[in-house]
Amino acid sequence: MSASKPTDARQSRIVLADHRPQIERLQRRLFLRSSLSIGALAMLSGCNMQDGDSVDKVLWAMSRWNDRVQGWLFDRNKLAPTYSAREITNPFPFNAFYPEFDAPDIDGSTYQLEVSGLVSDKRSWNLDQLRALPQASQITRLICIEGWSAIGQWRGVPFRTFLERIGADLSARYVGFKCADRYYSSLDMATALHPQTQLTLDFGNAPLPAKYGYPLKLRVPTKLGFKNPKHIAAIFVTNTNPGGYWEDQGYNWFSGL
Ligand SMILES: Nc1nc2c(c(=O)[nH]1)N[C@H]1C(S)=C(S)[C@@H](COP(=O)(O)O)O[C@H]1N2
Ligand SMILES: [Mo]
């Protein structure tokens, strides 16, 4: 970003108009009552904000800052609502960045979950080993940013249990996920340790079907759907924000409680 210089008023209006939806979203997230002028954004950022590129950079930096503030405010004891079995949505919707018939076809008998980063035990895990860990069940609502939500039942290992088992540095900032379909995502550590965050093996009373994430997904009922990676191939603990498939295209990284 270049040093601050007086911004031409007409140019400012154009730049502001171009970015109106982003700025409005940012204002809602920042709980600002007053409206942000391009001048105020320029002052906050020390950036001249003349071109769309630098506006993007500023909005991006402010959004990531907002994520950090939300993380600090996050209440680790606040639970997402749970539901009864009769409230389960049937059929349950599918969503991915590709159509349902393209969901990866993974062989569970040779599957290995890779573990890396700030953990003391980097051995991989097969499905029998994951099933031998303590399991818990939840009936919660998955909320997709595209405008639908659905109630489902998932069963698997409380993610905190798994992180403890691999000797993860629980004071690290992020947990990242790489998926078999090249999807990826990441969570703040407080959310990773949240009691309802689950390393999921079963949907309903059977192993996850291919479309819902076989053989392993992360169920995070305190976050939007896109922060619930399916078909997980690798998990890593890090202090560098790993971003995500949608997060890196402008969806708010925190996207949850
Ligand atoms: N690997 C992978 N995980 C993913 C996605 C994806 O495309 N690939 N899409 C995400 C999105 S946007 C949503 S809403 C949920 C949908 O999960 P479902 O198919 O079980 O309803 O999966 C999330 N996890
Ligand atoms: Mo989604």
XYZ file of C-alpha atoms and ligand atoms in Angstrom:
282
model
C 0.000 0.000 0.000
C 1.255 3.464 -0.830
C 1.466 6.374 1.602
C -1.603 8.469 2.277
C -2.328 11.314 -0.143
C -5.413 13.501 -0.521
C -8.089 11.466 -2.289
C -9.934 12.939 -5.256
C -13.613 13.129 -4.225
C -15.063 11.862 -7.502
C -12.613 8.979 -7.664
C -13.480 8.121 -4.035
C -17.176 7.912 -4.826
C -16.484 5.556 -7.691
C -14.208 3.315 -5.615
C -16.687 3.386 -2.728
C -19.601 2.486 -5.025
C -17.620 -0.409 -6.511
C -17.028 -1.870 -3.072
C -20.361 -0.949 -1.496
C -21.479 -4.529 -0.675
C -18.108 -5.438 0.851
C -17.994 -2.256 2.923
C -21.575 -2.772 4.119
C -20.793 -6.351 5.127
C -17.679 -5.172 6.941
C -19.666 -2.471 8.763
C -22.193 -5.043 9.963
C -19.393 -7.291 11.147
C -17.631 -4.460 12.924
C -20.935 -3.350 14.521
C -20.249 0.194 13.353
C -23.231 2.527 13.547
C -21.774 5.377 11.543
C -21.035 4.998 7.878
C -17.468 4.481 6.727
C -16.342 7.052 4.196
C -13.482 6.322 1.888
C -11.609 9.031 3.795
C -12.146 7.215 7.090
C -11.009 3.932 5.542
C -7.955 5.728 4.146
C -7.180 7.222 7.559
C -7.645 3.867 9.310
C -5.366 2.170 6.851
C -2.790 4.797 5.935
C -3.497 3.916 2.328
C -4.622 6.260 -0.433
C -7.456 3.930 -1.503
C -7.399 5.288 -5.049
C -7.590 1.980 -6.821
C -9.716 -1.106 -6.336
C -6.663 -3.191 -5.590
C -5.665 -1.228 -2.484
C -9.317 -1.047 -1.335
C -9.384 -4.842 -1.529
C -6.211 -5.092 0.533
C -7.588 -2.804 3.234
C -10.950 -4.586 3.394
C -9.118 -7.893 3.527
C -6.850 -6.766 6.397
C -9.833 -5.364 8.308
C -11.792 -8.573 7.810
C -8.921 -10.686 9.180
C -8.586 -8.286 12.123
C -12.313 -8.656 12.758
C -11.847 -12.449 12.758
C -9.251 -12.122 15.506
C -11.555 -9.920 17.603
C -14.412 -12.414 17.198
C -12.047 -15.184 18.257
C -11.178 -13.315 21.428
C -14.867 -12.755 22.192
C -15.773 -16.380 21.411
C -17.329 -18.153 24.372
C -15.936 -21.669 24.514
C -18.857 -22.832 26.665
C -21.613 -21.534 24.421
C -23.270 -24.496 22.713
C -25.004 -24.617 19.350
C -28.673 -25.724 19.624
C -29.393 -29.473 19.530
C -32.538 -31.166 18.226
C -34.600 -34.319 18.660
C -34.462 -37.302 16.275
C -37.873 -36.466 14.780
C -36.575 -33.050 13.675
C -33.911 -34.591 11.396
C -34.141 -33.345 7.778
C -34.814 -36.110 5.263
C -33.537 -36.112 2.570
C -30.508 -34.203 3.779
C -29.082 -31.684 1.254
C -25.721 -32.199 -0.439
C -23.361 -29.327 -1.125
C -19.856 -29.037 -2.547
C -18.030 -26.999 -5.174
C -18.914 -29.752 -7.678
C -22.018 -31.858 -8.406
C -22.887 -34.874 -6.268
C -21.692 -37.519 -8.777
C -18.170 -36.026 -8.567
C -17.819 -36.697 -4.811
C -14.520 -38.553 -4.252
C -14.646 -42.332 -4.111
C -12.309 -43.254 -1.235
C -11.241 -46.791 -0.285
C -11.712 -47.036 3.494
C -9.542 -50.160 3.763
C -6.394 -48.275 2.677
C -7.376 -44.845 3.994
C -4.809 -43.061 6.188
C -5.408 -39.757 7.943
C -2.165 -37.732 7.928
C -1.218 -35.569 10.910
C 1.433 -32.841 10.849
C 2.580 -29.480 12.210
C 2.697 -28.583 15.909
C 1.911 -32.080 17.237
C 4.144 -34.509 19.115
C 2.798 -37.700 17.463
C 2.778 -37.498 13.648
C 1.704 -41.108 13.005
C -1.191 -41.507 10.545
C -4.506 -43.037 11.549
C -6.594 -45.700 9.855
C -10.372 -45.973 10.301
C -10.204 -48.798 12.884
C -7.878 -46.721 15.039
C -10.213 -43.709 14.790
C -13.227 -45.899 15.666
C -11.382 -47.221 18.737
C -11.311 -43.682 20.215
C -14.230 -42.460 22.407
C -17.252 -41.518 20.255
C -20.085 -39.024 20.769
C -23.275 -38.276 18.870
C -25.001 -34.977 18.072
C -28.170 -33.799 16.338
C -27.435 -30.272 15.137
C -28.196 -27.876 12.291
C -25.850 -27.395 9.343
C -26.213 -23.885 7.911
C -24.995 -23.208 4.377
C -24.112 -19.665 3.330
C -26.073 -20.297 0.113
C -29.292 -19.957 2.084
C -30.412 -23.351 3.340
C -30.057 -25.223 6.613
C -30.781 -28.808 7.660
C -30.771 -30.897 10.830
C -28.710 -34.069 10.877
C -27.181 -36.620 13.220
C -23.428 -37.150 13.259
C -21.281 -39.434 15.356
C -17.543 -39.458 15.851
C -14.585 -38.543 18.037
C -14.795 -35.264 19.993
C -12.113 -33.293 18.167
C -10.527 -32.169 21.443
C -9.960 -35.841 22.343
C -8.216 -36.379 19.006
C -6.044 -33.259 19.382
C -5.013 -34.394 22.871
C -4.248 -37.911 21.555
C -1.851 -36.577 18.890
C -0.161 -34.274 21.395
C -1.248 -31.114 19.583
C 0.076 -27.803 20.875
C -3.278 -26.555 22.206
C -1.868 -23.037 22.515
C -1.271 -22.877 18.736
C -3.641 -20.600 16.836
C -5.053 -22.738 14.026
C -5.954 -26.231 12.902
C -5.908 -26.780 9.143
C -7.624 -29.457 7.021
C -6.749 -30.795 3.582
C -9.406 -32.811 1.790
C -9.336 -35.546 -0.838
C -11.239 -33.321 -3.303
C -8.688 -30.478 -2.977
C -11.035 -28.583 -0.667
C -9.347 -27.095 2.392
C -10.348 -25.113 5.458
C -9.158 -24.097 8.912
C -10.391 -23.244 12.394
C -9.240 -21.137 15.307
C -8.003 -23.350 18.183
C -10.867 -22.316 20.527
C -13.378 -23.684 18.004
C -11.272 -26.805 17.415
C -11.461 -27.472 21.175
C -15.181 -26.640 21.442
C -17.124 -29.550 23.027
C -19.382 -29.947 19.966
C -16.598 -29.949 17.355
C -16.475 -33.537 16.127
C -14.235 -35.666 13.906
C -17.143 -37.431 12.272
C -17.284 -41.031 11.015
C -21.038 -41.679 10.899
C -24.074 -39.928 9.477
C -27.296 -41.191 11.054
C -26.450 -44.705 12.169
C -24.140 -45.681 9.289
C -20.694 -44.683 8.012
C -20.719 -41.326 6.187
C -21.970 -41.825 2.613
C -19.568 -40.590 -0.124
C -21.583 -37.419 -0.730
C -21.560 -36.407 2.943
C -17.812 -36.816 3.395
C -16.698 -40.481 3.554
C -14.649 -41.570 5.350
C -14.057 -38.609 7.668
C -15.378 -35.077 8.041
C -15.308 -32.367 10.660
C -18.653 -31.360 12.116
C -18.567 -27.841 13.571
C -22.087 -26.780 14.569
C -20.843 -23.349 15.749
C -19.687 -22.511 12.202
C -21.238 -22.173 8.748
C -21.306 -25.265 6.522
C -18.251 -24.354 4.480
C -16.117 -24.622 7.641
C -17.137 -28.306 7.971
C -14.596 -30.044 5.697
C -15.608 -33.420 4.231
C -13.274 -36.205 2.970
C -10.464 -35.083 5.288
C -7.059 -36.429 4.190
C -4.744 -34.428 6.456
C -4.906 -32.380 9.651
C -2.212 -29.950 10.750
C -1.679 -27.585 13.682
C -0.086 -24.218 12.928
C 0.327 -20.583 13.957
C -0.086 -19.365 10.349
C -3.690 -18.952 9.174
C -4.161 -21.667 6.517
C -7.253 -19.964 5.001
C -9.668 -22.134 3.065
C -11.275 -22.840 -0.305
C -14.097 -20.321 0.196
C -12.325 -18.282 2.878
C -9.667 -17.330 0.286
C -12.360 -16.178 -2.167
C -13.756 -13.625 0.269
C -16.070 -15.587 2.583
C -15.468 -14.368 6.120
C -12.921 -16.718 7.704
C -14.507 -16.795 11.207
C -18.080 -17.417 9.951
C -19.599 -18.536 13.215
C -19.991 -17.986 16.923
N -14.275 -31.577 1.025
C -15.287 -30.693 0.963
N -15.897 -30.327 2.091
C -16.919 -29.454 2.065
C -17.350 -28.864 0.847
C -16.671 -29.254 -0.353
O -16.967 -28.797 -1.481
N -15.666 -30.182 -0.251
N -18.411 -27.962 0.841
C -18.750 -27.330 2.121
C -20.045 -26.672 2.135
S -20.148 -25.165 1.357
C -21.132 -27.180 2.833
S -22.582 -26.302 3.003
C -21.080 -28.504 3.460
C -22.223 -29.391 2.932
O -22.218 -30.632 3.590
P -23.260 -31.767 3.202
O -22.999 -32.180 1.764
O -23.032 -32.837 4.186
O -24.638 -31.152 3.334
O -19.844 -29.156 3.217
C -18.715 -28.320 3.282
N -17.532 -29.139 3.227
Mo -22.121 -24.222 2.092
